[in-house]
CSV table of C-alpha atoms in Angstrom, one decimal:
chain,number,residue,atom,x,y,z
A,28,UNK,CA,0.0,0.0,-0.2
A,29,UNK,CA,2.8,2.4,1.0
A,30,UNK,CA,4.7,1.7,-2.3
A,31,UNK,CA,1.8,2.3,-4.2
A,32,UNK,CA,1.2,5.5,-2.5
A,33,UNK,CA,4.7,6.5,-3.1
A,34,UNK,CA,4.4,5.6,-6.9
A,35,UNK,CA,1.2,7.7,-7.0
A,36,UNK,CA,1.5,11.0,-9.2
A,37,UNK,CA,1.6,14.2,-7.1
A,38,UNK,CA,-2.0,15.3,-8.6
A,39,UNK,CA,-3.6,12.1,-7.4
A,40,UNK,CA,-1.9,12.4,-3.8
A,41,UNK,CA,-3.3,15.9,-3.6
A,42,UNK,CA,-6.8,14.8,-4.5
A,43,UNK,CA,-6.3,11.7,-2.0
A,44,UNK,CA,-5.2,14.1,0.9
A,45,UNK,CA,-8.0,16.5,0.1
A,46,UNK,CA,-10.6,13.8,0.3
A,47,UNK,CA,-9.0,12.7,3.7
A,48,UNK,CA,-9.2,16.0,5.2
A,49,UNK,CA,-13.0,16.5,4.2
A,50,UNK,CA,-13.9,12.9,4.9
A,51,UNK,CA,-15.0,13.4,8.6
A,52,UNK,CA,-17.3,16.5,7.6
A,53,UNK,CA,-18.8,14.0,4.9
A,54,UNK,CA,-19.4,11.3,7.4
A,55,UNK,CA,-20.9,13.9,9.9
A,56,UNK,CA,-23.1,15.2,7.3
A,57,UNK,CA,-24.4,11.7,6.3
A,58,UNK,CA,-25.0,10.7,9.8
A,59,UNK,CA,-26.5,14.1,11.5
A,60,UNK,CA,-27.5,16.5,8.6
A,61,UNK,CA,-29.1,14.7,5.7
A,62,UNK,CA,-32.2,13.7,7.6
A,63,UNK,CA,-33.0,17.1,9.0
A,64,UNK,CA,-32.2,18.5,5.9
A,65,UNK,CA,-34.9,16.4,4.0
A,66,UNK,CA,-37.2,17.0,6.9
A,67,UNK,CA,-37.1,20.9,6.7
A,68,UNK,CA,-37.8,20.6,2.8
A,69,UNK,CA,-40.8,18.4,3.5
A,70,UNK,CA,-42.1,20.8,6.2
A,71,UNK,CA,-41.5,23.9,4.0
A,72,UNK,CA,-44.4,22.6,1.9
A,73,UNK,CA,-46.8,21.7,4.7
A,74,UNK,CA,-48.8,23.5,7.3
A,75,UNK,CA,-47.4,22.0,10.5
A,76,UNK,CA,-49.6,22.0,13.5
A,77,UNK,CA,-48.9,20.6,17.2
A,78,UNK,CA,-51.6,18.1,18.1
A,79,UNK,CA,-52.0,16.0,21.1
A,80,UNK,CA,-50.8,13.1,19.1
A,81,UNK,CA,-47.7,15.1,18.0
A,82,UNK,CA,-46.5,17.1,15.0
A,83,UNK,CA,-48.6,16.7,12.1
A,84,UNK,CA,-48.7,18.4,8.7
A,85,UNK,CA,-51.0,18.9,5.7
A,86,UNK,CA,-49.6,19.7,2.1
A,87,UNK,CA,-50.0,23.2,0.9
A,88,UNK,CA,-47.8,23.5,-2.0
A,89,UNK,CA,-45.8,26.8,-2.4
A,90,UNK,CA,-48.3,28.6,-0.1
A,91,UNK,CA,-45.3,29.3,2.8
A,92,UNK,CA,-43.0,30.5,0.0
A,93,UNK,CA,-45.6,32.9,-1.5
A,94,UNK,CA,-46.5,34.3,1.9
A,95,UNK,CA,-42.9,35.0,2.7
A,96,UNK,CA,-42.1,36.8,-0.5
A,97,UNK,CA,-45.4,38.7,-1.1
A,98,UNK,CA,-47.4,38.9,2.1
A,99,UNK,CA,-44.9,39.0,5.1
A,100,UNK,CA,-43.8,42.5,5.6
A,101,UNK,CA,-40.8,41.5,7.9
A,102,UNK,CA,-38.8,38.8,6.1
A,103,UNK,CA,-37.8,40.8,2.9
A,104,UNK,CA,-36.9,43.9,5.0
A,105,UNK,CA,-34.8,41.8,7.5
A,106,UNK,CA,-33.2,39.9,4.6
A,107,UNK,CA,-32.4,43.3,2.9
A,108,UNK,CA,-30.7,44.5,6.3
A,109,UNK,CA,-28.7,41.5,6.8
A,110,UNK,CA,-27.3,41.9,3.2
A,111,UNK,CA,-26.5,45.6,3.9
A,112,UNK,CA,-24.7,44.8,7.1
A,113,UNK,CA,-22.8,41.9,5.4
A,114,UNK,CA,-21.6,44.4,2.6
A,115,UNK,CA,-19.6,46.7,5.0
A,116,UNK,CA,-18.9,44.0,7.6
A,117,UNK,CA,-17.2,41.5,5.5
A,118,UNK,CA,-14.6,43.9,4.0
A,119,UNK,CA,-13.7,45.3,7.6
A,120,UNK,CA,-13.3,41.8,8.8
A,121,UNK,CA,-11.1,40.9,5.8
A,122,UNK,CA,-8.9,44.1,5.9
A,123,UNK,CA,-8.6,43.5,10.0
A,124,UNK,CA,-7.6,39.9,9.7
A,125,UNK,CA,-5.0,40.4,7.1
A,126,UNK,CA,-3.6,43.4,9.2
A,127,UNK,CA,-3.3,40.8,12.2
A,128,UNK,CA,-1.9,38.1,10.0
A,129,UNK,CA,0.9,40.3,8.6
A,130,UNK,CA,1.7,41.6,12.2
A,131,UNK,CA,2.3,38.2,13.6
A,132,UNK,CA,4.0,36.4,10.7
A,133,UNK,CA,7.5,37.1,11.3
A,134,UNK,CA,9.4,36.1,14.3
A,135,UNK,CA,9.4,38.4,17.6
A,136,UNK,CA,9.3,37.4,21.2
A,137,UNK,CA,6.0,36.2,22.2
A,138,UNK,CA,4.7,35.5,18.6
A,139,UNK,CA,3.3,32.1,19.7
A,140,UNK,CA,1.5,33.7,22.5
A,141,UNK,CA,0.0,36.2,20.1
A,142,UNK,CA,-0.9,33.8,17.5
A,143,UNK,CA,-2.7,31.8,20.3
A,144,UNK,CA,-4.5,34.9,21.4
A,145,UNK,CA,-5.5,35.7,17.6
A,146,UNK,CA,-7.2,32.2,17.3
A,147,UNK,CA,-8.5,32.1,20.9
A,148,UNK,CA,-12.1,33.5,20.1
A,149,UNK,CA,-12.7,30.6,17.7
A,150,UNK,CA,-12.1,28.1,20.5
A,151,UNK,CA,-14.1,29.7,23.3
A,152,UNK,CA,-16.5,31.8,21.6
A,153,UNK,CA,-19.8,30.3,20.9
A,154,UNK,CA,-22.6,32.4,19.3
A,155,UNK,CA,-24.4,32.7,22.6
A,156,UNK,CA,-21.2,33.6,24.5
A,157,UNK,CA,-20.2,36.3,22.0
A,158,UNK,CA,-23.9,37.8,22.2
A,159,UNK,CA,-23.7,38.0,26.0
A,160,UNK,CA,-20.2,39.7,26.0
A,161,UNK,CA,-21.3,42.2,23.4
A,162,UNK,CA,-24.6,42.9,25.3
A,163,UNK,CA,-22.4,43.4,28.6
A,164,UNK,CA,-19.6,45.4,27.3
A,165,UNK,CA,-19.9,46.7,23.7
A,166,UNK,CA,-23.7,47.2,23.2
A,167,UNK,CA,-26.4,49.4,24.8
A,168,UNK,CA,-28.3,46.6,26.4
A,169,UNK,CA,-30.2,46.4,29.6
A,170,UNK,CA,-27.0,45.3,31.5
A,171,UNK,CA,-25.0,48.4,31.0
A,172,UNK,CA,-23.6,48.5,27.5
A,173,UNK,CA,-21.1,51.0,26.3
A,174,UNK,CA,-22.3,53.7,28.6
A,175,UNK,CA,-20.9,51.4,31.4
A,176,UNK,CA,-17.3,51.5,30.0
A,177,UNK,CA,-15.2,54.4,31.1
A,178,UNK,CA,-13.6,54.5,27.8
A,179,UNK,CA,-17.0,55.2,25.9
A,180,UNK,CA,-18.3,57.7,28.5
A,181,UNK,CA,-18.3,61.5,27.9
A,182,UNK,CA,-15.1,61.8,29.9
A,183,UNK,CA,-13.4,58.9,27.9
A,184,UNK,CA,-12.6,58.8,24.1
A,185,UNK,CA,-15.6,61.2,23.1
A,186,UNK,CA,-14.4,63.8,25.7
A,187,UNK,CA,-11.0,63.7,24.3
A,188,UNK,CA,-12.0,64.0,20.8
A,189,UNK,CA,-14.2,66.9,21.6
A,190,UNK,CA,-11.2,68.7,23.3
A,191,UNK,CA,-9.1,68.2,20.2
A,192,UNK,CA,-11.9,70.1,18.2
A,193,UNK,CA,-13.2,67.2,16.1
A,194,UNK,CA,-16.8,67.6,14.8
A,195,UNK,CA,-19.8,65.6,15.9
A,196,UNK,CA,-19.8,63.4,12.7
A,197,UNK,CA,-16.1,62.4,12.9
A,198,UNK,CA,-16.4,61.5,16.6
A,199,UNK,CA,-19.3,59.3,15.8
A,200,UNK,CA,-17.3,57.7,13.0
A,201,UNK,CA,-14.5,57.0,15.6
A,202,UNK,CA,-16.9,55.7,18.2
A,203,UNK,CA,-18.5,53.3,15.6
A,204,UNK,CA,-15.0,51.9,14.7
A,205,UNK,CA,-13.9,51.5,18.3
A,206,UNK,CA,-17.3,49.8,19.1
A,207,UNK,CA,-16.6,47.3,16.3
A,208,UNK,CA,-13.0,46.5,17.5
A,209,UNK,CA,-14.5,43.9,19.9
A,210,UNK,CA,-16.7,42.3,17.3
A,211,UNK,CA,-14.1,42.3,14.5
A,212,UNK,CA,-11.6,40.5,16.9
A,213,UNK,CA,-14.0,37.6,17.8
A,214,UNK,CA,-15.0,37.3,14.3
A,215,UNK,CA,-11.4,37.1,12.6
A,216,UNK,CA,-9.8,34.1,14.2
A,217,UNK,CA,-10.2,31.7,11.4
A,218,UNK,CA,-9.4,34.4,8.6
A,219,UNK,CA,-6.2,35.5,10.5
A,220,UNK,CA,-5.3,31.8,10.5
A,221,UNK,CA,-5.9,31.2,6.7
A,222,UNK,CA,-4.2,34.5,5.7
A,223,UNK,CA,-1.1,33.5,8.0
A,224,UNK,CA,-1.1,30.1,6.1
A,225,UNK,CA,-1.2,31.9,3.0
A,226,UNK,CA,1.4,34.4,3.9
A,227,UNK,CA,3.8,31.5,4.7
A,228,UNK,CA,3.3,29.7,1.4
A,229,UNK,CA,4.6,32.6,-0.6
A,230,UNK,CA,8.2,31.7,-1.7
A,231,UNK,CA,10.9,33.9,-0.4
A,232,UNK,CA,12.6,34.3,-3.8
A,233,UNK,CA,9.7,36.4,-5.0
A,234,UNK,CA,10.6,39.1,-2.6
A,235,UNK,CA,14.4,38.6,-3.3
A,236,UNK,CA,13.9,39.3,-7.0
A,237,UNK,CA,11.5,42.1,-6.4
A,238,UNK,CA,14.1,43.7,-3.9
A,239,UNK,CA,16.7,43.3,-6.5
A,240,UNK,CA,14.6,45.1,-9.0
A,241,UNK,CA,14.3,47.9,-6.4
A,242,UNK,CA,10.9,47.3,-4.9
A,243,UNK,CA,10.2,48.6,-1.5
A,244,UNK,CA,8.3,46.8,1.2
A,245,UNK,CA,5.2,49.0,0.3
A,246,UNK,CA,5.6,47.9,-3.5
A,247,UNK,CA,6.2,44.3,-2.6
A,248,UNK,CA,2.9,44.1,-0.7
A,249,UNK,CA,0.8,45.4,-3.6
A,250,UNK,CA,2.9,43.4,-6.3
A,251,UNK,CA,3.7,40.4,-4.6
A,252,UNK,CA,2.0,39.7,-1.3
A,253,UNK,CA,-1.4,40.9,-2.2
A,254,UNK,CA,-1.9,39.0,-5.6
A,255,UNK,CA,-0.3,35.7,-4.1
A,256,UNK,CA,-2.9,36.0,-1.2
A,257,UNK,CA,-5.7,36.0,-3.7
A,258,UNK,CA,-6.7,32.3,-3.3
A,259,UNK,CA,-6.7,32.7,0.3
A,260,UNK,CA,-8.7,35.8,0.1
A,261,UNK,CA,-11.4,34.2,-1.9
A,262,UNK,CA,-11.8,31.4,0.7
A,263,UNK,CA,-12.0,34.1,3.5
A,264,UNK,CA,-14.6,36.0,1.5
A,265,UNK,CA,-16.8,33.0,1.2
A,266,UNK,CA,-16.2,31.8,4.7
A,267,UNK,CA,-16.8,35.2,6.3
A,268,UNK,CA,-20.0,35.7,4.2
A,269,UNK,CA,-21.6,32.7,5.4
A,270,UNK,CA,-20.3,33.3,8.8
A,271,UNK,CA,-21.8,36.7,8.8
A,272,UNK,CA,-25.3,35.4,7.3
A,273,UNK,CA,-25.4,32.5,9.8
A,274,UNK,CA,-24.2,34.4,12.8
A,275,UNK,CA,-26.2,34.0,16.1
A,276,UNK,CA,-28.1,37.3,16.5
A,277,UNK,CA,-28.8,37.8,12.8
A,278,UNK,CA,-32.0,39.3,12.4
A,279,UNK,CA,-33.4,36.8,9.7
A,280,UNK,CA,-31.9,33.8,11.8
A,281,UNK,CA,-33.5,35.0,14.9
A,282,UNK,CA,-36.8,35.5,12.8
A,283,UNK,CA,-36.5,31.8,11.6
A,284,UNK,CA,-35.9,30.6,15.1
A,285,UNK,CA,-38.8,32.7,16.8
A,286,UNK,CA,-41.1,31.5,14.0
A,287,UNK,CA,-40.4,28.0,14.6
A,288,UNK,CA,-40.2,27.6,18.4
A,289,UNK,CA,-42.1,30.8,19.7
A,290,UNK,CA,-45.0,30.8,17.1
A,291,UNK,CA,-44.9,26.9,16.6
A,292,UNK,CA,-45.0,27.5,12.7
A,293,UNK,CA,-42.3,24.8,11.7
A,294,UNK,CA,-43.6,24.8,8.2
A,295,UNK,CA,-43.2,28.5,7.5
A,296,UNK,CA,-40.0,28.8,9.4
A,297,UNK,CA,-38.5,26.1,7.1
A,298,UNK,CA,-39.8,27.8,4.0
A,299,UNK,CA,-38.1,31.0,5.3
A,300,UNK,CA,-34.8,29.1,6.1
A,301,UNK,CA,-34.6,27.7,2.5
A,302,UNK,CA,-35.4,31.1,0.9
A,303,UNK,CA,-32.5,32.6,3.0
A,304,UNK,CA,-30.4,29.8,2.0
A,305,UNK,CA,-31.2,30.1,-1.7
A,306,UNK,CA,-30.4,33.9,-1.4
A,307,UNK,CA,-27.1,33.3,0.2
A,308,UNK,CA,-26.3,30.8,-2.5
A,309,UNK,CA,-27.0,33.2,-5.4
A,310,UNK,CA,-25.0,35.9,-3.6
A,311,UNK,CA,-22.0,33.6,-3.2
A,312,UNK,CA,-22.0,32.5,-6.8
A,313,UNK,CA,-22.0,36.2,-7.9
A,314,UNK,CA,-19.1,36.8,-5.6
A,315,UNK,CA,-17.3,33.8,-6.8
A,316,UNK,CA,-17.9,34.9,-10.7
A,317,UNK,CA,-16.8,38.4,-9.8
A,318,UNK,CA,-13.5,37.4,-8.3
A,319,UNK,CA,-12.4,34.2,-10.0
A,320,UNK,CA,-10.9,36.1,-12.9
A,321,UNK,CA,-8.7,38.1,-10.2
A,322,UNK,CA,-7.3,35.0,-8.6
A,323,UNK,CA,-3.6,34.2,-8.8
A,324,UNK,CA,-2.4,30.6,-8.6
A,325,UNK,CA,1.1,29.4,-8.0
A,326,UNK,CA,2.1,26.6,-10.5
A,327,UNK,CA,3.3,23.4,-8.9
């Protein structure tokens, strides 16, 4: 077996290793996700009712989908808001994660610790935990919010900016950016790791050749680093879009959840979920078509 593996062409080895990496996900999908997936499709075409004998449904065709698209005043509005939030949220996350990845790429004292800290949110931050933290510290929730943190009070950063003579509009921009730092940090762990892996795969001879041609570090970033990171950038764009759309606290996700478990309308919530899934798939397809011609691949 090992002899045949060594004799296998390099391209076949890559395909085999790729299959081995995704095999656990495939097994988990087959065992735990296929049945609920099929059940949700069936529910979306039915009117589900909770009876003493259990959950029972009657077939109503496309009525759930028609109601969501043409009669429900909330679904389209919340979906549009979700897409608008994604349009400015995804670029912020990508720029932030790339900046952090570049900072922790080269050797310096404490680099391992900083890399662990950058990925720590992915390990400990479930959606519920992050929502609680945001409400407690960086939001205007009932438990205190931004106003309870000295940094965000009138005598904190806002007061300092006023003393510097900045206008109210510029101060609001600063406060919005600062308020998003926490959210960016907790959403960028995977992206930082992927960008870091991409940075380490860029051959050093490209930088050596460009420096011999007189390129400065800033020019090397735009002419070498950024083009070579485009495959990883596409992966991060897709991951970040999906993560943003499916984030706990997303208005559409909460609407689907409440429709199912608060209003006990499992059929309609299933239809909402599939419409939302279809919209995400179409958007991802458009993003891929837009970016695929700008991707630079290294030749083996």
